[in-house]
Amino acid sequence: MGRRALLAAALGAGTAAALGGAAGPAAAADTAAGGGCHGKRRIPPGGIGMHLYTMRRPLATDFAGTLRQLSDIGYATVGVSGRHGHSAREIRGMIDDAGLEAVLEHVGYGTVAGSGLPQAIEDVHTLGGKWVVVPSLPGGMHSPAGFREAARALNEAGRACRDAGLQQVLFHNHGGDHDTVDGEVLFDILVNETDPHLVGFEFDLYWAVRGGADPLTYFRRHPGRFPALHVKDMAPNGDFADVGSGVLDFAEMFQGAKSGGVRQWLVEHDNPSDPFATARNSYEHLEALRY
């Protein structure tokens, strides 16, 4: 049994298509339509970005210099996650100086669902971004009732964001969000019980697969809901890996990118040993990728 088959067996059958194994219904439909995993499409030049959580260690000591190095590698955009003592206006200045564009910022659920949302919206405007992103839900909401409460709150926040001139509020998934609890897939509650015009998803491909989900199937079944991705690869043992060095079949997943509404491919690695090497390796793979 090969490494992908071993990992699929360890993580669950839902990972097979994402690992390049047996194709799910969405992949089968693409094949029938004449698609393939290695075509001529490429990620648009302005679509390859870096989620700055990856770079948190160098950012803590040299925020501006880190941004300049990302720009020199070729990145066009960044997702902000942690300000390291800087204001939104200061970060905007450093991003502009580096020739980058901020597309979103991670903001805690308590802020988005509470009285801090207007300031969060103002800050994303200041950064020049399009989306406020909720990175996770509190552990106490890890139930169908909790996710339904979150769906209601996200709809309200999304309406406020749209009224203020931003795009939808986005939710970022982790592996546990794909758990089945009391017969319901928690993540599906958010997908099915939020307004597509108000709520979308910053879809973390690693965590989706880790949770047993098939990203391509989600792109096909829920058109336009996934404007931003976290492109994060998986090592054969299930750990994090630089994009292109692991076992996830991004070329196959991206077959559904247009249907899914993807506009930003944001690189992420949760624990890189050398953040700049990860940034270079991951950018070079995505820039060369054809699907």
Short mmCIF file of C-alpha atoms in Angstrom, two decimals:
data_model
loop_
_atom_site.label_atom_id
_atom_site.label_comp_id
_atom_site.label_asym_id
_atom_site.label_seq_id
_atom_site.Cartn_x
_atom_site.Cartn_y
_atom_site.Cartn_z
CA MET A 1 0.00 0.00 0.00
CA GLY A 2 1.43 3.42 -1.03
CA ARG A 3 1.80 6.43 1.27
CA ARG A 4 -1.38 8.10 0.00
CA ALA A 5 -3.43 4.96 0.47
CA LEU A 6 -2.00 4.52 3.96
CA LEU A 7 -2.82 8.10 4.89
CA ALA A 8 -6.32 7.86 3.41
CA ALA A 9 -6.93 4.71 5.41
CA ALA A 10 -5.73 6.43 8.56
CA LEU A 11 -7.75 9.61 8.09
CA GLY A 12 -10.92 8.19 6.58
CA ALA A 13 -12.47 7.40 3.22
CA GLY A 14 -13.49 11.01 2.62
CA THR A 15 -9.85 11.92 1.96
CA ALA A 16 -9.42 9.62 -1.04
CA ALA A 17 -10.09 12.13 -3.81
CA ALA A 18 -8.04 14.89 -2.18
CA LEU A 19 -5.11 12.49 -1.86
CA GLY A 20 -5.37 11.50 -5.51
CA GLY A 21 -7.12 8.20 -4.86
CA ALA A 22 -10.61 7.10 -5.87
CA ALA A 23 -12.50 10.00 -7.35
CA GLY A 24 -15.67 11.23 -5.71
CA PRO A 25 -18.79 12.24 -7.64
CA ALA A 26 -17.51 15.73 -8.34
CA ALA A 27 -14.24 14.45 -9.77
CA ALA A 28 -16.12 11.88 -11.84
CA ALA A 29 -18.26 14.62 -13.32
CA ASP A 30 -15.16 16.59 -14.31
CA THR A 31 -13.63 13.53 -15.95
CA ALA A 32 -16.83 12.87 -17.90
CA ALA A 33 -16.77 16.47 -19.10
CA GLY A 34 -13.28 16.01 -20.49
CA GLY A 35 -11.45 17.63 -17.56
CA GLY A 36 -8.16 16.46 -16.15
CA CYS A 37 -5.93 17.19 -13.21
CA HIS A 38 -3.07 18.62 -15.28
CA GLY A 39 -4.53 21.00 -17.83
CA LYS A 40 -3.57 24.48 -18.96
CA ARG A 41 -5.25 26.58 -16.31
CA ARG A 42 -3.08 28.41 -13.83
CA ILE A 43 -3.68 30.49 -10.73
CA PRO A 44 -4.08 34.14 -11.76
CA PRO A 45 -0.93 36.18 -11.01
CA GLY A 46 -2.77 38.29 -8.44
CA GLY A 47 -4.28 35.26 -6.74
CA ILE A 48 -1.25 33.78 -4.95
CA GLY A 49 -1.00 35.15 -1.44
CA MET A 50 0.49 34.38 1.95
CA HIS A 51 -1.51 34.00 5.12
CA LEU A 52 0.71 35.87 7.56
CA TYR A 53 0.27 33.40 10.42
CA THR A 54 2.92 31.39 8.56
CA MET A 55 5.39 34.26 8.96
CA ARG A 56 4.59 35.19 12.56
CA ARG A 57 8.13 34.67 13.86
CA PRO A 58 9.92 36.99 11.41
CA LEU A 59 7.01 39.44 11.51
CA ALA A 60 7.48 39.82 15.26
CA THR A 61 10.97 41.23 14.75
CA ASP A 62 10.77 42.88 11.31
CA PHE A 63 7.26 43.32 9.98
CA ALA A 64 8.15 45.60 7.08
CA GLY A 65 11.20 43.59 6.02
CA THR A 66 9.22 40.35 6.05
CA LEU A 67 6.58 41.85 3.77
CA ARG A 68 9.26 43.08 1.36
CA GLN A 69 10.78 39.60 1.17
CA LEU A 70 7.37 38.08 0.41
CA SER A 71 6.91 40.59 -2.38
CA ASP A 72 10.37 39.79 -3.75
CA ILE A 73 9.46 36.08 -3.86
CA GLY A 74 6.45 36.96 -6.01
CA TYR A 75 3.48 37.05 -3.66
CA ALA A 76 0.76 39.53 -4.62
CA THR A 77 -1.48 39.45 -1.55
CA VAL A 78 -1.52 38.71 2.17
CA GLY A 79 -4.09 37.69 4.74
CA VAL A 80 -3.49 39.46 8.04
CA SER A 81 -3.45 37.33 11.19
CA GLY A 82 -1.86 39.09 14.16
CA ARG A 83 -0.62 42.68 14.16
CA HIS A 84 2.44 42.35 16.42
CA GLY A 85 1.81 45.68 18.09
CA HIS A 86 1.08 47.66 14.93
CA SER A 87 -2.13 49.49 14.09
CA ALA A 88 -4.15 48.71 11.00
CA ARG A 89 -2.99 51.99 9.46
CA GLU A 90 0.67 51.20 10.15
CA ILE A 91 0.31 47.75 8.60
CA ARG A 92 -1.41 49.23 5.57
CA GLY A 93 1.55 51.54 5.06
CA MET A 94 4.02 48.65 5.23
CA ILE A 95 1.92 46.54 2.88
CA ASP A 96 1.71 49.40 0.38
CA ASP A 97 5.45 50.03 0.61
CA ALA A 98 6.10 46.36 -0.15
CA GLY A 99 3.85 46.44 -3.22
CA LEU A 100 1.42 43.93 -1.71
CA GLU A 101 -2.33 43.98 -1.12
CA ALA A 102 -4.12 42.87 2.05
CA VAL A 103 -7.26 40.93 1.19
CA LEU A 104 -8.59 39.94 4.62
CA GLU A 105 -8.02 39.92 8.36
CA HIS A 106 -8.75 37.26 10.97
CA VAL A 107 -10.98 38.59 13.75
CA GLY A 108 -12.15 36.56 16.76
CA TYR A 109 -15.69 35.23 16.87
CA GLY A 110 -16.47 37.19 20.05
CA THR A 111 -15.60 40.43 18.27
CA VAL A 112 -17.50 39.62 15.09
CA ALA A 113 -20.59 38.45 16.99
CA GLY A 114 -20.37 41.32 19.46
CA SER A 115 -19.97 45.05 19.75
CA GLY A 116 -16.48 45.09 18.20
CA LEU A 117 -17.66 44.35 14.66
CA PRO A 118 -17.90 48.00 13.48
CA GLN A 119 -14.26 48.60 14.43
CA ALA A 120 -13.22 45.34 12.77
CA ILE A 121 -14.97 46.44 9.57
CA GLU A 122 -13.27 49.84 9.75
CA ASP A 123 -9.89 48.15 10.23
CA VAL A 124 -10.37 45.89 7.20
CA HIS A 125 -11.26 48.97 5.16
CA THR A 126 -8.08 50.62 6.44
CA LEU A 127 -6.02 47.59 5.47
CA GLY A 128 -7.55 47.70 2.00
CA GLY A 129 -9.13 44.28 2.42
CA LYS A 130 -12.38 42.70 1.29
CA TRP A 131 -13.23 40.20 4.01
CA VAL A 132 -13.52 39.91 7.78
CA VAL A 133 -12.69 36.28 8.63
CA VAL A 134 -13.71 34.35 11.75
CA PRO A 135 -10.81 31.92 12.34
CA SER A 136 -12.64 29.48 14.64
CA LEU A 137 -15.52 29.06 17.07
CA PRO A 138 -15.15 28.76 20.86
CA GLY A 139 -14.87 25.17 22.05
CA GLY A 140 -18.14 25.43 23.92
CA MET A 141 -19.98 25.88 20.60
CA HIS A 142 -18.82 22.53 19.21
CA SER A 143 -22.33 21.10 18.82
CA PRO A 144 -25.20 21.40 16.35
CA ALA A 145 -26.85 23.99 18.59
CA GLY A 146 -23.63 25.97 18.82
CA PHE A 147 -23.07 25.93 15.08
CA ARG A 148 -26.66 27.04 14.50
CA GLU A 149 -26.09 29.94 16.88
CA ALA A 150 -22.94 30.77 14.93
CA ALA A 151 -24.82 30.60 11.63
CA ARG A 152 -27.28 33.20 12.87
CA ALA A 153 -24.48 35.44 14.14
CA LEU A 154 -22.52 35.13 10.90
CA ASN A 155 -25.57 36.08 8.85
CA GLU A 156 -25.95 39.23 10.93
CA ALA A 157 -22.25 40.04 10.68
CA GLY A 158 -22.27 39.38 6.94
CA ARG A 159 -25.13 41.82 6.47
CA ALA A 160 -23.20 44.47 8.39
CA CYS A 161 -20.09 43.82 6.29
CA ARG A 162 -21.98 44.07 3.02
CA ASP A 163 -23.79 47.21 4.15
CA ALA A 164 -20.39 48.73 4.95
CA GLY A 165 -19.02 47.99 1.49
CA LEU A 166 -17.05 44.81 2.21
CA GLN A 167 -17.67 41.33 0.84
CA GLN A 168 -19.24 38.50 2.88
CA VAL A 169 -17.96 37.63 6.30
CA LEU A 170 -15.91 34.42 5.99
CA PHE A 171 -15.44 31.44 8.29
CA HIS A 172 -12.19 29.47 8.45
CA ASN A 173 -12.55 25.74 9.08
CA HIS A 174 -10.47 23.35 11.19
CA GLY A 175 -10.56 19.57 11.25
CA GLY A 176 -13.01 19.30 14.12
CA ASP A 177 -15.51 21.49 12.28
CA HIS A 178 -16.08 18.51 9.97
CA ASP A 179 -17.04 16.21 12.85
CA THR A 180 -20.39 14.45 12.82
CA VAL A 181 -22.19 15.22 16.09
CA ASP A 182 -25.65 13.83 16.84
CA GLY A 183 -25.90 12.75 13.22
CA GLU A 184 -25.03 16.15 11.70
CA VAL A 185 -21.83 17.35 10.07
CA LEU A 186 -21.10 20.57 11.94
CA PHE A 187 -19.52 22.40 9.01
CA ASP A 188 -22.54 21.61 6.85
CA ILE A 189 -24.75 23.48 9.30
CA LEU A 190 -22.82 26.65 8.54
CA VAL A 191 -22.86 26.00 4.79
CA ASN A 192 -26.57 25.21 4.66
CA GLU A 193 -27.94 27.67 7.22
CA THR A 194 -26.13 30.84 6.18
CA ASP A 195 -27.05 33.19 3.36
CA PRO A 196 -24.58 32.78 0.45
CA HIS A 197 -24.74 36.52 -0.19
CA LEU A 198 -23.69 37.26 3.39
CA VAL A 199 -21.44 34.39 4.49
CA GLY A 200 -18.65 32.57 2.69
CA PHE A 201 -15.66 30.46 3.66
CA GLU A 202 -11.91 30.74 3.77
CA PHE A 203 -11.52 27.03 3.10
CA ASP A 204 -8.47 25.40 4.66
CA LEU A 205 -7.72 22.46 2.39
CA TYR A 206 -5.49 20.64 4.86
CA TRP A 207 -8.04 20.79 7.67
CA ALA A 208 -10.88 19.81 5.35
CA VAL A 209 -9.04 16.67 4.28
CA ARG A 210 -7.87 16.01 7.83
CA GLY A 211 -11.51 16.15 8.88
CA GLY A 212 -12.53 13.64 6.20
CA ALA A 213 -14.02 16.10 3.70
CA ASP A 214 -13.42 16.30 -0.06
CA PRO A 215 -12.81 19.96 -1.05
CA LEU A 216 -13.67 19.35 -4.72
CA THR A 217 -17.08 18.03 -3.76
CA TYR A 218 -17.74 21.15 -1.66
CA PHE A 219 -16.71 23.43 -4.53
CA ARG A 220 -19.14 21.69 -6.86
CA ARG A 221 -22.08 21.34 -4.47
CA HIS A 222 -21.88 24.90 -3.09
CA PRO A 223 -20.95 27.25 -5.94
CA GLY A 224 -19.42 30.58 -5.07
CA ARG A 225 -19.10 29.94 -1.34
CA PHE A 226 -15.28 29.72 -1.14
CA PRO A 227 -13.67 33.00 -2.26
CA ALA A 228 -10.45 32.32 -0.33
CA LEU A 229 -8.43 29.16 0.30
CA HIS A 230 -5.72 28.22 2.74
CA VAL A 231 -3.42 26.16 0.57
CA LYS A 232 -1.70 23.99 3.15
CA ASP A 233 -0.08 20.66 2.31
CA MET A 234 0.00 17.44 4.32
CA ALA A 235 3.07 15.30 4.96
CA PRO A 236 2.70 11.50 4.59
CA ASN A 237 2.43 11.19 8.38
CA GLY A 238 -0.33 13.80 8.55
CA ASP A 239 1.86 16.73 9.67
CA PHE A 240 2.06 20.08 7.90
CA ALA A 241 4.23 20.40 4.79
CA ASP A 242 5.36 23.04 2.32
CA VAL A 243 2.93 23.31 -0.58
CA GLY A 244 3.91 20.80 -3.24
CA SER A 245 6.01 18.60 -0.95
CA GLY A 246 3.13 16.66 0.58
CA VAL A 247 0.38 14.30 -0.52
CA LEU A 248 -2.57 16.60 -1.24
CA ASP A 249 -3.61 16.70 -4.89
CA PHE A 250 -4.08 20.42 -5.39
CA ALA A 251 -4.35 20.12 -9.18
CA GLU A 252 -7.41 17.92 -8.74
CA MET A 253 -8.95 20.11 -6.06
CA PHE A 254 -8.51 23.23 -8.17
CA GLN A 255 -10.61 21.69 -10.92
CA GLY A 256 -13.50 23.05 -8.89
CA ALA A 257 -11.98 26.45 -8.08
CA LYS A 258 -14.06 28.39 -10.61
CA SER A 259 -17.27 26.77 -9.44
CA GLY A 260 -16.30 27.37 -5.82
CA GLY A 261 -15.76 31.06 -6.49
CA VAL A 262 -12.09 30.98 -5.47
CA ARG A 263 -10.34 34.32 -5.83
CA GLN A 264 -7.44 33.97 -3.41
CA TRP A 265 -5.03 31.05 -2.94
CA LEU A 266 -3.33 31.87 0.38
CA VAL A 267 -0.34 29.74 1.35
CA GLU A 268 -0.25 28.58 4.95
CA HIS A 269 2.00 26.36 7.06
CA ASP A 270 1.18 26.26 10.77
CA ASN A 271 4.69 25.46 12.00
CA PRO A 272 7.42 26.02 9.40
CA SER A 273 11.00 25.38 10.47
CA ASP A 274 12.17 28.07 8.03
CA PRO A 275 9.29 30.41 7.15
CA PHE A 276 11.08 32.00 4.19
CA ALA A 277 12.04 28.65 2.70
CA THR A 278 8.41 27.57 3.07
CA ALA A 279 7.29 30.80 1.41
CA ARG A 280 9.65 30.30 -1.55
CA ASN A 281 8.94 26.60 -2.02
CA SER A 282 5.19 27.05 -1.79
CA TYR A 283 5.06 30.05 -4.13
CA GLU A 284 7.18 28.31 -6.76
CA HIS A 285 4.91 25.27 -6.71
CA LEU A 286 1.70 27.27 -7.05
CA GLU A 287 3.13 29.53 -9.74
CA ALA A 288 4.13 26.52 -11.81
CA LEU A 289 0.97 24.49 -11.12
CA ARG A 290 -1.37 23.76 -14.02
CA TYR A 291 -4.74 22.16 -13.52
#
